[in-house]
Amino acid sequence: MRICRTISEMQQACRELKRSTAQERGLGFVPTMGALHAGHLSLIAAARAECDAVVASIFVNPRQFGVGEDYEIYPREFEEDCRKLESAGVEILFAPTVDEMYRPGATTFVEVEGISDRLDGASRPGHFRGVATVVVKLFNIVGPDKAYFGQKDAAQVAVLRAMVRDLNFPVELIACATAREDDGLAMSSRNRYLSAEERQRALVLSHALETAKSLAKEKGSNAQTLREAMLQKLKAEPLLRVDYAAVVDADTLEPIEDLSNGALIALAAWFGKTRLIDNVLLGPVTHV
Ligand code: AMP
């Protein structure tokens, strides 16, 4: 696996890689912030299965962290990540420094209005502006045909889908299913912040989502019933502080009441200083 540290080196390496492949199934790209787990590797595996070649990036993007968030302590495990990416079959890894990505005085941002202020965007102002800006830069540097993101970050997927559509990026955005631990906890680089007790109690998130999902099938249920059921479960958990328990349209992230056209059921909660998110997608529901 080749490792590129500069933008110009990466641009050239990706151009060469594209030229050297059959160019039938395209170049796949998986952007990450490192501290890789099986969720990240499932994106690489999907890209590997669907593309001629796969490139990845590791960049802890300061612009998507708010003041007082975990940018400084975010886990960084470069050597181990490289080993994982190499055995997963990644051809090129882009791992720039912050100074390489953001030249002094850079003042251009990408803002996906509206969607960026909902769900995680409401609790983390400026977060999706940072995400959209870095993803545009990475797309311009890599020039992928397909880009892989985790459905675990459902709001991020909605923001980036809108961005790709609005700005006519020639990139197919593919959302991959959430990888979970055996007990159902969604995998996350931030799970390691949890104490043993918090880790155990964090299962309430996936349990609350399962409750909402089965409730949705019951006659007479609507989005409000689901929200209330999730809140009741979450609020019974003393170590947890609810950020949101939402039932929204998966594309616009706006609250919905009627479930008949499907829904995104999404949760965010704090365990001490650790913020965890999880969600499930509900297909169209018909009550007979
Ligand atoms: P991150 O390194 O947290 O920025 O994540 C990089 C990519 O991996 C994003 O597209 C995430 O949505 C995705 N990802 C993170 N956790 C999971 C998971 N448990 N299952 C699937 N994809 C994930």
PDB file of C-alpha atoms and ligand atoms in Angstrom:
ATOM      1  CA  MET A   1       0.000   0.000   0.000  1.00  0.00           C
ATOM      2  CA  ARG A   2       1.365   3.365  -0.987  1.00  0.00           C
ATOM      3  CA  ILE A   3       1.056   6.153   1.589  1.00  0.00           C
ATOM      4  CA  CYS A   4       0.761   9.724   0.294  1.00  0.00           C
ATOM      5  CA  ARG A   5       1.281  12.664   2.618  1.00  0.00           C
ATOM      6  CA  THR A   6       0.867  15.567   0.219  1.00  0.00           C
ATOM      7  CA  ILE A   7      -2.040  16.637  -1.968  1.00  0.00           C
ATOM      8  CA  SER A   8      -0.015  16.749  -5.175  1.00  0.00           C
ATOM      9  CA  GLU A   9       1.481  13.295  -4.537  1.00  0.00           C
ATOM     10  CA  MET A  10      -2.006  11.882  -3.873  1.00  0.00           C
ATOM     11  CA  GLN A  11      -3.525  13.489  -6.977  1.00  0.00           C
ATOM     12  CA  GLN A  12      -0.820  12.034  -9.152  1.00  0.00           C
ATOM     13  CA  ALA A  13      -0.956   8.600  -7.483  1.00  0.00           C
ATOM     14  CA  CYS A  14      -4.744   8.409  -7.988  1.00  0.00           C
ATOM     15  CA  ARG A  15      -4.459   9.451 -11.634  1.00  0.00           C
ATOM     16  CA  GLU A  16      -1.818   6.757 -12.215  1.00  0.00           C
ATOM     17  CA  LEU A  17      -3.863   4.137 -10.358  1.00  0.00           C
ATOM     18  CA  LYS A  18      -6.936   4.919 -12.457  1.00  0.00           C
ATOM     19  CA  ARG A  19      -4.936   4.618 -15.655  1.00  0.00           C
ATOM     20  CA  SER A  20      -3.474   1.276 -14.566  1.00  0.00           C
ATOM     21  CA  THR A  21      -6.829  -0.417 -13.863  1.00  0.00           C
ATOM     22  CA  ALA A  22      -9.431  -1.860 -16.197  1.00  0.00           C
ATOM     23  CA  GLN A  23     -11.551   1.276 -15.596  1.00  0.00           C
ATOM     24  CA  GLU A  24     -14.739  -0.749 -15.715  1.00  0.00           C
ATOM     25  CA  ARG A  25     -15.909  -0.552 -12.133  1.00  0.00           C
ATOM     26  CA  GLY A  26     -14.191   2.668 -11.174  1.00  0.00           C
ATOM     27  CA  LEU A  27     -12.096   3.967  -8.301  1.00  0.00           C
ATOM     28  CA  GLY A  28     -13.566   3.471  -4.831  1.00  0.00           C
ATOM     29  CA  PHE A  29     -12.814   5.853  -1.949  1.00  0.00           C
ATOM     30  CA  VAL A  30     -13.289   5.414   1.795  1.00  0.00           C
ATOM     31  CA  PRO A  31     -12.597   8.513   3.903  1.00  0.00           C
ATOM     32  CA  THR A  32     -11.968   7.942   7.630  1.00  0.00           C
ATOM     33  CA  MET A  33     -10.528   9.578  10.708  1.00  0.00           C
ATOM     34  CA  GLY A  34      -8.564   6.443  11.603  1.00  0.00           C
ATOM     35  CA  ALA A  35      -8.718   4.322  14.783  1.00  0.00           C
ATOM     36  CA  LEU A  36     -10.141   1.752  12.440  1.00  0.00           C
ATOM     37  CA  HIS A  37     -12.604  -0.937  13.490  1.00  0.00           C
ATOM     38  CA  ALA A  38     -14.681  -3.546  11.674  1.00  0.00           C
ATOM     39  CA  GLY A  39     -17.206  -0.866  10.635  1.00  0.00           C
ATOM     40  CA  HIS A  40     -14.553   0.980   8.644  1.00  0.00           C
ATOM     41  CA  LEU A  41     -13.266  -2.289   7.223  1.00  0.00           C
ATOM     42  CA  SER A  42     -16.773  -3.198   6.041  1.00  0.00           C
ATOM     43  CA  LEU A  43     -16.723  -0.037   3.882  1.00  0.00           C
ATOM     44  CA  ILE A  44     -13.349  -1.057   2.454  1.00  0.00           C
ATOM     45  CA  ALA A  45     -14.694  -4.563   1.767  1.00  0.00           C
ATOM     46  CA  ALA A  46     -17.736  -3.110  -0.050  1.00  0.00           C
ATOM     47  CA  ALA A  47     -15.466  -0.876  -2.136  1.00  0.00           C
ATOM     48  CA  ARG A  48     -13.112  -3.784  -2.818  1.00  0.00           C
ATOM     49  CA  ALA A  49     -16.037  -5.899  -4.058  1.00  0.00           C
ATOM     50  CA  GLU A  50     -17.473  -3.187  -6.308  1.00  0.00           C
ATOM     51  CA  CYS A  51     -14.507  -1.209  -7.690  1.00  0.00           C
ATOM     52  CA  ASP A  52     -11.361  -1.742  -9.775  1.00  0.00           C
ATOM     53  CA  ALA A  53      -9.196  -0.145  -7.097  1.00  0.00           C
ATOM     54  CA  VAL A  54      -9.650   1.257  -3.583  1.00  0.00           C
ATOM     55  CA  VAL A  55      -8.100   4.244  -1.881  1.00  0.00           C
ATOM     56  CA  ALA A  56      -8.675   5.408   1.683  1.00  0.00           C
ATOM     57  CA  SER A  57      -7.843   8.444   3.753  1.00  0.00           C
ATOM     58  CA  ILE A  58      -7.054   8.992   7.390  1.00  0.00           C
ATOM     59  CA  PHE A  59      -7.467  12.596   8.476  1.00  0.00           C
ATOM     60  CA  VAL A  60      -8.740  13.808  11.834  1.00  0.00           C
ATOM     61  CA  ASN A  61     -10.370  16.925  10.481  1.00  0.00           C
ATOM     62  CA  PRO A  62     -10.153  19.762  13.022  1.00  0.00           C
ATOM     63  CA  ARG A  63     -12.839  21.745  11.210  1.00  0.00           C
ATOM     64  CA  GLN A  64     -15.569  19.262  12.049  1.00  0.00           C
ATOM     65  CA  PHE A  65     -14.886  19.361  15.791  1.00  0.00           C
ATOM     66  CA  GLY A  66     -16.460  22.081  17.913  1.00  0.00           C
ATOM     67  CA  VAL A  67     -14.764  23.975  20.721  1.00  0.00           C
ATOM     68  CA  GLY A  68     -14.472  21.684  23.745  1.00  0.00           C
ATOM     69  CA  GLU A  69     -15.053  18.535  21.693  1.00  0.00           C
ATOM     70  CA  ASP A  70     -12.627  15.598  21.551  1.00  0.00           C
ATOM     71  CA  TYR A  71     -10.289  16.682  18.707  1.00  0.00           C
ATOM     72  CA  GLU A  72      -7.138  16.610  20.880  1.00  0.00           C
ATOM     73  CA  ILE A  73      -7.872  13.250  22.488  1.00  0.00           C
ATOM     74  CA  TYR A  74      -9.365  11.550  19.398  1.00  0.00           C
ATOM     75  CA  PRO A  75      -7.581   8.158  19.112  1.00  0.00           C
ATOM     76  CA  ARG A  76      -4.688   8.095  16.635  1.00  0.00           C
ATOM     77  CA  GLU A  77      -3.235   4.671  15.780  1.00  0.00           C
ATOM     78  CA  PHE A  78      -1.544   5.191  12.454  1.00  0.00           C
ATOM     79  CA  GLU A  79       0.742   2.134  12.336  1.00  0.00           C
ATOM     80  CA  GLU A  80      -1.996  -0.287  13.279  1.00  0.00           C
ATOM     81  CA  ASP A  81      -4.458   1.376  10.877  1.00  0.00           C
ATOM     82  CA  CYS A  82      -1.951   0.985   8.022  1.00  0.00           C
ATOM     83  CA  ARG A  83      -1.645  -2.728   8.722  1.00  0.00           C
ATOM     84  CA  LYS A  84      -5.437  -3.105   8.661  1.00  0.00           C
ATOM     85  CA  LEU A  85      -5.840  -1.141   5.427  1.00  0.00           C
ATOM     86  CA  GLU A  86      -3.039  -2.998   3.739  1.00  0.00           C
ATOM     87  CA  SER A  87      -4.515  -6.409   4.553  1.00  0.00           C
ATOM     88  CA  ALA A  88      -7.957  -5.167   3.469  1.00  0.00           C
ATOM     89  CA  GLY A  89      -6.484  -4.519   0.010  1.00  0.00           C
ATOM     90  CA  VAL A  90      -6.288  -0.719  -0.075  1.00  0.00           C
ATOM     91  CA  GLU A  91      -3.972   0.448  -2.870  1.00  0.00           C
ATOM     92  CA  ILE A  92      -3.286   4.015  -1.710  1.00  0.00           C
ATOM     93  CA  LEU A  93      -3.713   5.721   1.660  1.00  0.00           C
ATOM     94  CA  PHE A  94      -3.896   9.506   1.888  1.00  0.00           C
ATOM     95  CA  ALA A  95      -2.761  10.725   5.304  1.00  0.00           C
ATOM     96  CA  PRO A  96      -2.094  14.476   5.149  1.00  0.00           C
ATOM     97  CA  THR A  97      -1.211  16.808   7.991  1.00  0.00           C
ATOM     98  CA  VAL A  98      -3.617  19.589   8.965  1.00  0.00           C
ATOM     99  CA  ASP A  99      -1.284  22.192   7.425  1.00  0.00           C
ATOM    100  CA  GLU A 100      -1.218  20.281   4.158  1.00  0.00           C
ATOM    101  CA  MET A 101      -5.019  20.171   3.974  1.00  0.00           C
ATOM    102  CA  TYR A 102      -5.668  23.757   5.053  1.00  0.00           C
ATOM    103  CA  ARG A 103      -3.304  26.346   3.663  1.00  0.00           C
ATOM    104  CA  PRO A 104      -2.995  29.430   5.856  1.00  0.00           C
ATOM    105  CA  GLY A 105      -5.728  31.900   5.029  1.00  0.00           C
ATOM    106  CA  ALA A 106      -8.068  29.395   3.356  1.00  0.00           C
ATOM    107  CA  THR A 107     -11.553  30.887   3.602  1.00  0.00           C
ATOM    108  CA  THR A 108     -13.707  28.697   1.355  1.00  0.00           C
ATOM    109  CA  PHE A 109     -16.302  26.439   2.942  1.00  0.00           C
ATOM    110  CA  VAL A 110     -19.082  24.217   1.676  1.00  0.00           C
ATOM    111  CA  GLU A 111     -22.392  24.660   3.444  1.00  0.00           C
ATOM    112  CA  VAL A 112     -25.391  22.416   2.867  1.00  0.00           C
ATOM    113  CA  GLU A 113     -28.084  24.664   4.264  1.00  0.00           C
ATOM    114  CA  GLY A 114     -30.976  23.347   6.315  1.00  0.00           C
ATOM    115  CA  ILE A 115     -30.029  19.682   6.595  1.00  0.00           C
ATOM    116  CA  SER A 116     -26.760  20.669   8.278  1.00  0.00           C
ATOM    117  CA  ASP A 117     -28.678  22.204  11.182  1.00  0.00           C
ATOM    118  CA  ARG A 118     -30.723  19.096  11.968  1.00  0.00           C
ATOM    119  CA  LEU A 119     -29.996  16.116  14.270  1.00  0.00           C
ATOM    120  CA  ASP A 120     -26.224  16.109  14.947  1.00  0.00           C
ATOM    121  CA  GLY A 121     -25.932  19.456  13.218  1.00  0.00           C
ATOM    122  CA  ALA A 122     -28.275  20.973  15.801  1.00  0.00           C
ATOM    123  CA  SER A 123     -26.132  19.720  18.702  1.00  0.00           C
ATOM    124  CA  ARG A 124     -22.804  20.308  16.953  1.00  0.00           C
ATOM    125  CA  PRO A 125     -23.029  23.692  15.194  1.00  0.00           C
ATOM    126  CA  GLY A 126     -20.592  23.928  12.280  1.00  0.00           C
ATOM    127  CA  HIS A 127     -19.927  20.177  12.291  1.00  0.00           C
ATOM    128  CA  PHE A 128     -21.429  19.452   8.875  1.00  0.00           C
ATOM    129  CA  ARG A 129     -19.843  22.544   7.346  1.00  0.00           C
ATOM    130  CA  GLY A 130     -16.507  21.033   8.359  1.00  0.00           C
ATOM    131  CA  VAL A 131     -17.512  17.612   7.054  1.00  0.00           C
ATOM    132  CA  ALA A 132     -18.828  18.899   3.694  1.00  0.00           C
ATOM    133  CA  THR A 133     -15.753  21.056   3.158  1.00  0.00           C
ATOM    134  CA  VAL A 134     -13.255  18.285   3.841  1.00  0.00           C
ATOM    135  CA  VAL A 135     -15.202  15.735   1.771  1.00  0.00           C
ATOM    136  CA  VAL A 136     -15.266  18.114  -1.222  1.00  0.00           C
ATOM    137  CA  LYS A 137     -11.531  18.630  -0.872  1.00  0.00           C
ATOM    138  CA  LEU A 138     -10.949  14.870  -0.652  1.00  0.00           C
ATOM    139  CA  PHE A 139     -13.171  14.245  -3.690  1.00  0.00           C
ATOM    140  CA  ASN A 140     -11.182  16.821  -5.655  1.00  0.00           C
ATOM    141  CA  ILE A 141      -7.893  15.280  -4.585  1.00  0.00           C
ATOM    142  CA  VAL A 142      -8.828  11.618  -5.148  1.00  0.00           C
ATOM    143  CA  GLY A 143     -11.306  11.890  -8.035  1.00  0.00           C
ATOM    144  CA  PRO A 144     -13.269   8.765  -7.010  1.00  0.00           C
ATOM    145  CA  ASP A 145     -16.111   7.209  -8.982  1.00  0.00           C
ATOM    146  CA  LYS A 146     -17.705   5.735  -5.860  1.00  0.00           C
ATOM    147  CA  ALA A 147     -17.411   6.913  -2.270  1.00  0.00           C
ATOM    148  CA  TYR A 148     -18.381   4.752   0.716  1.00  0.00           C
ATOM    149  CA  PHE A 149     -19.882   6.067   3.956  1.00  0.00           C
ATOM    150  CA  GLY A 150     -21.466   4.388   6.964  1.00  0.00           C
ATOM    151  CA  GLN A 151     -25.199   4.540   7.531  1.00  0.00           C
ATOM    152  CA  LYS A 152     -24.252   4.730  11.221  1.00  0.00           C
ATOM    153  CA  ASP A 153     -23.710   8.457  10.553  1.00  0.00           C
ATOM    154  CA  ALA A 154     -27.117   8.844   8.920  1.00  0.00           C
ATOM    155  CA  ALA A 155     -27.199  12.638   9.089  1.00  0.00           C
ATOM    156  CA  GLN A 156     -23.768  12.795   7.468  1.00  0.00           C
ATOM    157  CA  VAL A 157     -25.045  10.588   4.631  1.00  0.00           C
ATOM    158  CA  ALA A 158     -28.054  12.906   4.124  1.00  0.00           C
ATOM    159  CA  VAL A 159     -25.864  16.028   4.069  1.00  0.00           C
ATOM    160  CA  LEU A 160     -23.353  14.512   1.647  1.00  0.00           C
ATOM    161  CA  ARG A 161     -26.031  13.105  -0.660  1.00  0.00           C
ATOM    162  CA  ALA A 162     -27.552  16.574  -0.930  1.00  0.00           C
ATOM    163  CA  MET A 163     -24.115  18.083  -1.557  1.00  0.00           C
ATOM    164  CA  VAL A 164     -23.228  15.593  -4.299  1.00  0.00           C
ATOM    165  CA  ARG A 165     -26.594  16.223  -5.974  1.00  0.00           C
ATOM    166  CA  ASP A 166     -26.580  20.012  -5.597  1.00  0.00           C
ATOM    167  CA  LEU A 167     -23.000  20.457  -6.811  1.00  0.00           C
ATOM    168  CA  ASN A 168     -23.125  17.749  -9.517  1.00  0.00           C
ATOM    169  CA  PHE A 169     -20.208  15.736  -8.226  1.00  0.00           C
ATOM    170  CA  PRO A 170     -19.530  12.836 -10.603  1.00  0.00           C
ATOM    171  CA  VAL A 171     -19.359  10.495  -7.617  1.00  0.00           C
ATOM    172  CA  GLU A 172     -21.758   7.753  -6.594  1.00  0.00           C
ATOM    173  CA  LEU A 173     -22.275   7.885  -2.851  1.00  0.00           C
ATOM    174  CA  ILE A 174     -22.833   4.477  -1.267  1.00  0.00           C
ATOM    175  CA  ALA A 175     -24.139   4.083   2.277  1.00  0.00           C
ATOM    176  CA  CYS A 176     -23.164   0.821   4.002  1.00  0.00           C
ATOM    177  CA  ALA A 177     -25.023  -0.895   6.854  1.00  0.00           C
ATOM    178  CA  THR A 178     -23.953  -0.200  10.436  1.00  0.00           C
ATOM    179  CA  ALA A 179     -21.488  -2.758  11.789  1.00  0.00           C
ATOM    180  CA  ARG A 180     -22.318  -3.775  15.353  1.00  0.00           C
ATOM    181  CA  GLU A 181     -20.628  -5.555  18.244  1.00  0.00           C
ATOM    182  CA  ASP A 182     -22.073  -8.993  19.064  1.00  0.00           C
ATOM    183  CA  ASP A 183     -24.386  -7.472  21.665  1.00  0.00           C
ATOM    184  CA  GLY A 184     -25.772  -4.874  19.249  1.00  0.00           C
ATOM    185  CA  LEU A 185     -23.749  -1.758  20.151  1.00  0.00           C
ATOM    186  CA  ALA A 186     -22.910   0.179  16.981  1.00  0.00           C
ATOM    187  CA  MET A 187     -19.146   0.127  16.437  1.00  0.00           C
ATOM    188  CA  SER A 188     -17.489   3.511  16.914  1.00  0.00           C
ATOM    189  CA  SER A 189     -13.978   4.795  17.485  1.00  0.00           C
ATOM    190  CA  ARG A 190     -15.486   6.637  20.468  1.00  0.00           C
ATOM    191  CA  ASN A 191     -16.715   3.465  22.240  1.00  0.00           C
ATOM    192  CA  ARG A 192     -13.277   3.155  23.805  1.00  0.00           C
ATOM    193  CA  TYR A 193     -13.973   6.309  25.844  1.00  0.00           C
ATOM    194  CA  LEU A 194     -16.680   4.400  27.763  1.00  0.00           C
ATOM    195  CA  SER A 195     -16.074   2.909  31.209  1.00  0.00           C
ATOM    196  CA  ALA A 196     -17.001  -0.761  31.623  1.00  0.00           C
ATOM    197  CA  GLU A 197     -20.289   0.248  33.222  1.00  0.00           C
ATOM    198  CA  GLU A 198     -21.104   2.855  30.552  1.00  0.00           C
ATOM    199  CA  ARG A 199     -20.249   0.317  27.845  1.00  0.00           C
ATOM    200  CA  GLN A 200     -22.778  -2.107  29.303  1.00  0.00           C
ATOM    201  CA  ARG A 201     -25.436   0.557  29.728  1.00  0.00           C
ATOM    202  CA  ALA A 202     -24.888   1.948  26.225  1.00  0.00           C
ATOM    203  CA  LEU A 203     -26.818  -1.068  24.943  1.00  0.00           C
ATOM    204  CA  VAL A 204     -29.954   0.893  25.761  1.00  0.00           C
ATOM    205  CA  LEU A 205     -29.453   2.771  22.472  1.00  0.00           C
ATOM    206  CA  SER A 206     -29.787  -0.248  20.202  1.00  0.00           C
ATOM    207  CA  HIS A 207     -32.522  -1.649  22.472  1.00  0.00           C
ATOM    208  CA  ALA A 208     -34.532   1.591  22.211  1.00  0.00           C
ATOM    209  CA  LEU A 209     -34.198   1.480  18.418  1.00  0.00           C
ATOM    210  CA  GLU A 210     -35.360  -2.143  18.335  1.00  0.00           C
ATOM    211  CA  THR A 211     -38.360  -1.207  20.479  1.00  0.00           C
ATOM    212  CA  ALA A 212     -39.246   1.624  18.094  1.00  0.00           C
ATOM    213  CA  LYS A 213     -38.804  -0.620  15.091  1.00  0.00           C
ATOM    214  CA  SER A 214     -41.165  -3.298  16.370  1.00  0.00           C
ATOM    215  CA  LEU A 215     -43.647  -0.677  17.618  1.00  0.00           C
ATOM    216  CA  ALA A 216     -43.760   0.787  14.125  1.00  0.00           C
ATOM    217  CA  LYS A 217     -45.318  -2.435  12.886  1.00  0.00           C
ATOM    218  CA  GLU A 218     -48.205  -2.193  15.351  1.00  0.00           C
ATOM    219  CA  LYS A 219     -51.505  -0.832  14.217  1.00  0.00           C
ATOM    220  CA  GLY A 220     -52.181   2.737  15.353  1.00  0.00           C
ATOM    221  CA  SER A 221     -48.524   3.628  15.946  1.00  0.00           C
ATOM    222  CA  ASN A 222     -47.075   6.812  14.514  1.00  0.00           C
ATOM    223  CA  ALA A 223     -43.814   8.706  14.823  1.00  0.00           C
ATOM    224  CA  GLN A 224     -44.838  10.279  18.126  1.00  0.00           C
ATOM    225  CA  THR A 225     -45.550   6.872  19.677  1.00  0.00           C
ATOM    226  CA  LEU A 226     -42.060   5.793  18.628  1.00  0.00           C
ATOM    227  CA  ARG A 227     -40.366   8.902  20.008  1.00  0.00           C
ATOM    228  CA  GLU A 228     -42.149   8.545  23.352  1.00  0.00           C
ATOM    229  CA  ALA A 229     -41.282   4.858  23.641  1.00  0.00           C
ATOM    230  CA  MET A 230     -37.596   5.548  22.938  1.00  0.00           C
ATOM    231  CA  LEU A 231     -37.453   8.462  25.377  1.00  0.00           C
ATOM    232  CA  GLN A 232     -39.074   6.377  28.084  1.00  0.00           C
ATOM    233  CA  LYS A 233     -36.423   3.678  27.670  1.00  0.00           C
ATOM    234  CA  LEU A 234     -33.527   6.124  27.489  1.00  0.00           C
ATOM    235  CA  LYS A 235     -34.657   8.214  30.430  1.00  0.00           C
ATOM    236  CA  ALA A 236     -34.777   5.125  32.647  1.00  0.00           C
ATOM    237  CA  GLU A 237     -31.002   4.925  32.240  1.00  0.00           C
ATOM    238  CA  PRO A 238     -29.364   7.038  34.963  1.00  0.00           C
ATOM    239  CA  LEU A 239     -25.911   7.404  33.372  1.00  0.00           C
ATOM    240  CA  LEU A 240     -27.309   8.704  30.099  1.00  0.00           C
ATOM    241  CA  ARG A 241     -28.339  12.180  28.941  1.00  0.00           C
ATOM    242  CA  VAL A 242     -30.508  12.222  25.817  1.00  0.00           C
ATOM    243  CA  ASP A 243     -29.415  14.527  23.006  1.00  0.00           C
ATOM    244  CA  TYR A 244     -32.156  13.574  20.554  1.00  0.00           C
ATOM    245  CA  ALA A 245     -34.608  10.754  19.851  1.00  0.00           C
ATOM    246  CA  ALA A 246     -35.922  11.535  16.413  1.00  0.00           C
ATOM    247  CA  VAL A 247     -38.160  10.085  13.732  1.00  0.00           C
ATOM    248  CA  VAL A 248     -37.387  11.955  10.520  1.00  0.00           C
ATOM    249  CA  ASP A 249     -37.344  11.796   6.749  1.00  0.00           C
ATOM    250  CA  ALA A 250     -34.032  10.086   5.857  1.00  0.00           C
ATOM    251  CA  ASP A 251     -33.224  12.621   3.107  1.00  0.00           C
ATOM    252  CA  THR A 252     -34.286  15.951   4.601  1.00  0.00           C
ATOM    253  CA  LEU A 253     -33.908  14.974   8.293  1.00  0.00           C
ATOM    254  CA  GLU A 254     -37.165  16.838   8.973  1.00  0.00           C
ATOM    255  CA  PRO A 255     -39.512  15.349  11.569  1.00  0.00           C
ATOM    256  CA  ILE A 256     -42.321  13.249  10.154  1.00  0.00           C
ATOM    257  CA  GLU A 257     -45.477  11.870  11.730  1.00  0.00           C
ATOM    258  CA  ASP A 258     -46.725   9.415   9.127  1.00  0.00           C
ATOM    259  CA  LEU A 259     -44.568   6.300   8.805  1.00  0.00           C
ATOM    260  CA  SER A 260     -46.112   4.983   5.614  1.00  0.00           C
ATOM    261  CA  ASN A 261     -43.238   6.189   3.407  1.00  0.00           C
ATOM    262  CA  GLY A 262     -40.507   4.934   5.711  1.00  0.00           C
ATOM    263  CA  ALA A 263     -38.426   6.847   8.243  1.00  0.00           C
ATOM    264  CA  LEU A 264     -35.046   7.291   9.823  1.00  0.00           C
ATOM    265  CA  ILE A 265     -35.201   6.566  13.553  1.00  0.00           C
ATOM    266  CA  ALA A 266     -32.146   8.163  15.120  1.00  0.00           C
ATOM    267  CA  LEU A 267     -30.748   8.599  18.615  1.00  0.00           C
ATOM    268  CA  ALA A 268     -27.912  10.527  20.183  1.00  0.00           C
ATOM    269  CA  ALA A 269     -27.001  10.399  23.852  1.00  0.00           C
ATOM    270  CA  TRP A 270     -24.247  11.354  26.224  1.00  0.00           C
ATOM    271  CA  PHE A 271     -22.578   8.990  28.668  1.00  0.00           C
ATOM    272  CA  GLY A 272     -20.486  11.390  30.706  1.00  0.00           C
ATOM    273  CA  LYS A 273     -18.301  13.150  28.135  1.00  0.00           C
ATOM    274  CA  THR A 274     -18.908  10.558  25.425  1.00  0.00           C
ATOM    275  CA  ARG A 275     -21.559  11.222  22.797  1.00  0.00           C
ATOM    276  CA  LEU A 276     -22.878   8.147  21.000  1.00  0.00           C
ATOM    277  CA  ILE A 277     -25.236   7.932  18.029  1.00  0.00           C
ATOM    278  CA  ASP A 278     -27.183   5.125  16.450  1.00  0.00           C
ATOM    279  CA  ASN A 279     -30.096   4.729  14.068  1.00  0.00           C
ATOM    280  CA  VAL A 280     -32.230   2.356  12.045  1.00  0.00           C
ATOM    281  CA  LEU A 281     -33.906   2.901   8.713  1.00  0.00           C
ATOM    282  CA  LEU A 282     -37.535   1.931   8.528  1.00  0.00           C
ATOM    283  CA  GLY A 283     -38.956   0.880   5.201  1.00  0.00           C
ATOM    284  CA  PRO A 284     -42.467   1.996   4.230  1.00  0.00           C
ATOM    285  CA  VAL A 285     -44.934   0.784   6.881  1.00  0.00           C
ATOM    286  CA  THR A 286     -48.452  -0.400   6.044  1.00  0.00           C
ATOM    287  CA  HIS A 287     -50.855  -1.308   8.803  1.00  0.00           C
ATOM    288  CA  VAL A 288     -53.393  -3.902   7.733  1.00  0.00           C
TER     289      VAL A 288
HETATM  290  P1  AMP B   1     -14.989   8.030  11.032  1.00  0.00           P
HETATM  291  O1  AMP B   1     -13.599   7.501  11.029  1.00  0.00           O
HETATM  292  O2  AMP B   1     -15.688   7.888  12.338  1.00  0.00           O
HETATM  293  O3  AMP B   1     -15.094   9.401  10.417  1.00  0.00           O
HETATM  294  O4  AMP B   1     -15.791   7.081  10.048  1.00  0.00           O
HETATM  295  C1  AMP B   1     -15.385   6.887   8.727  1.00  0.00           C
HETATM  296  C2  AMP B   1     -16.493   6.210   7.994  1.00  0.00           C
HETATM  297  O5  AMP B   1     -16.805   4.970   8.602  1.00  0.00           O
HETATM  298  C3  AMP B   1     -17.803   7.039   8.007  1.00  0.00           C
HETATM  299  O6  AMP B   1     -18.421   6.963   6.739  1.00  0.00           O
HETATM  300  C4  AMP B   1     -18.605   6.347   9.055  1.00  0.00           C
HETATM  301  O7  AMP B   1     -20.003   6.487   8.876  1.00  0.00           O
HETATM  302  C5  AMP B   1     -18.186   4.900   8.869  1.00  0.00           C
HETATM  303  N1  AMP B   1     -18.472   4.126  10.062  1.00  0.00           N
HETATM  304  C6  AMP B   1     -18.163   4.440  11.348  1.00  0.00           C
HETATM  305  N2  AMP B   1     -18.660   3.510  12.187  1.00  0.00           N
HETATM  306  C7  AMP B   1     -19.300   2.590  11.431  1.00  0.00           C
HETATM  307  C8  AMP B   1     -20.027   1.394  11.705  1.00  0.00           C
HETATM  308  N3  AMP B   1     -20.199   0.957  12.943  1.00  0.00           N
HETATM  309  N4  AMP B   1     -20.554   0.712  10.660  1.00  0.00           N
HETATM  310  C9  AMP B   1     -20.390   1.151   9.389  1.00  0.00           C
HETATM  311  N5  AMP B   1     -19.718   2.274   9.053  1.00  0.00           N
HETATM  312  C10 AMP B   1     -19.183   2.989  10.060  1.00  0.00           C
END
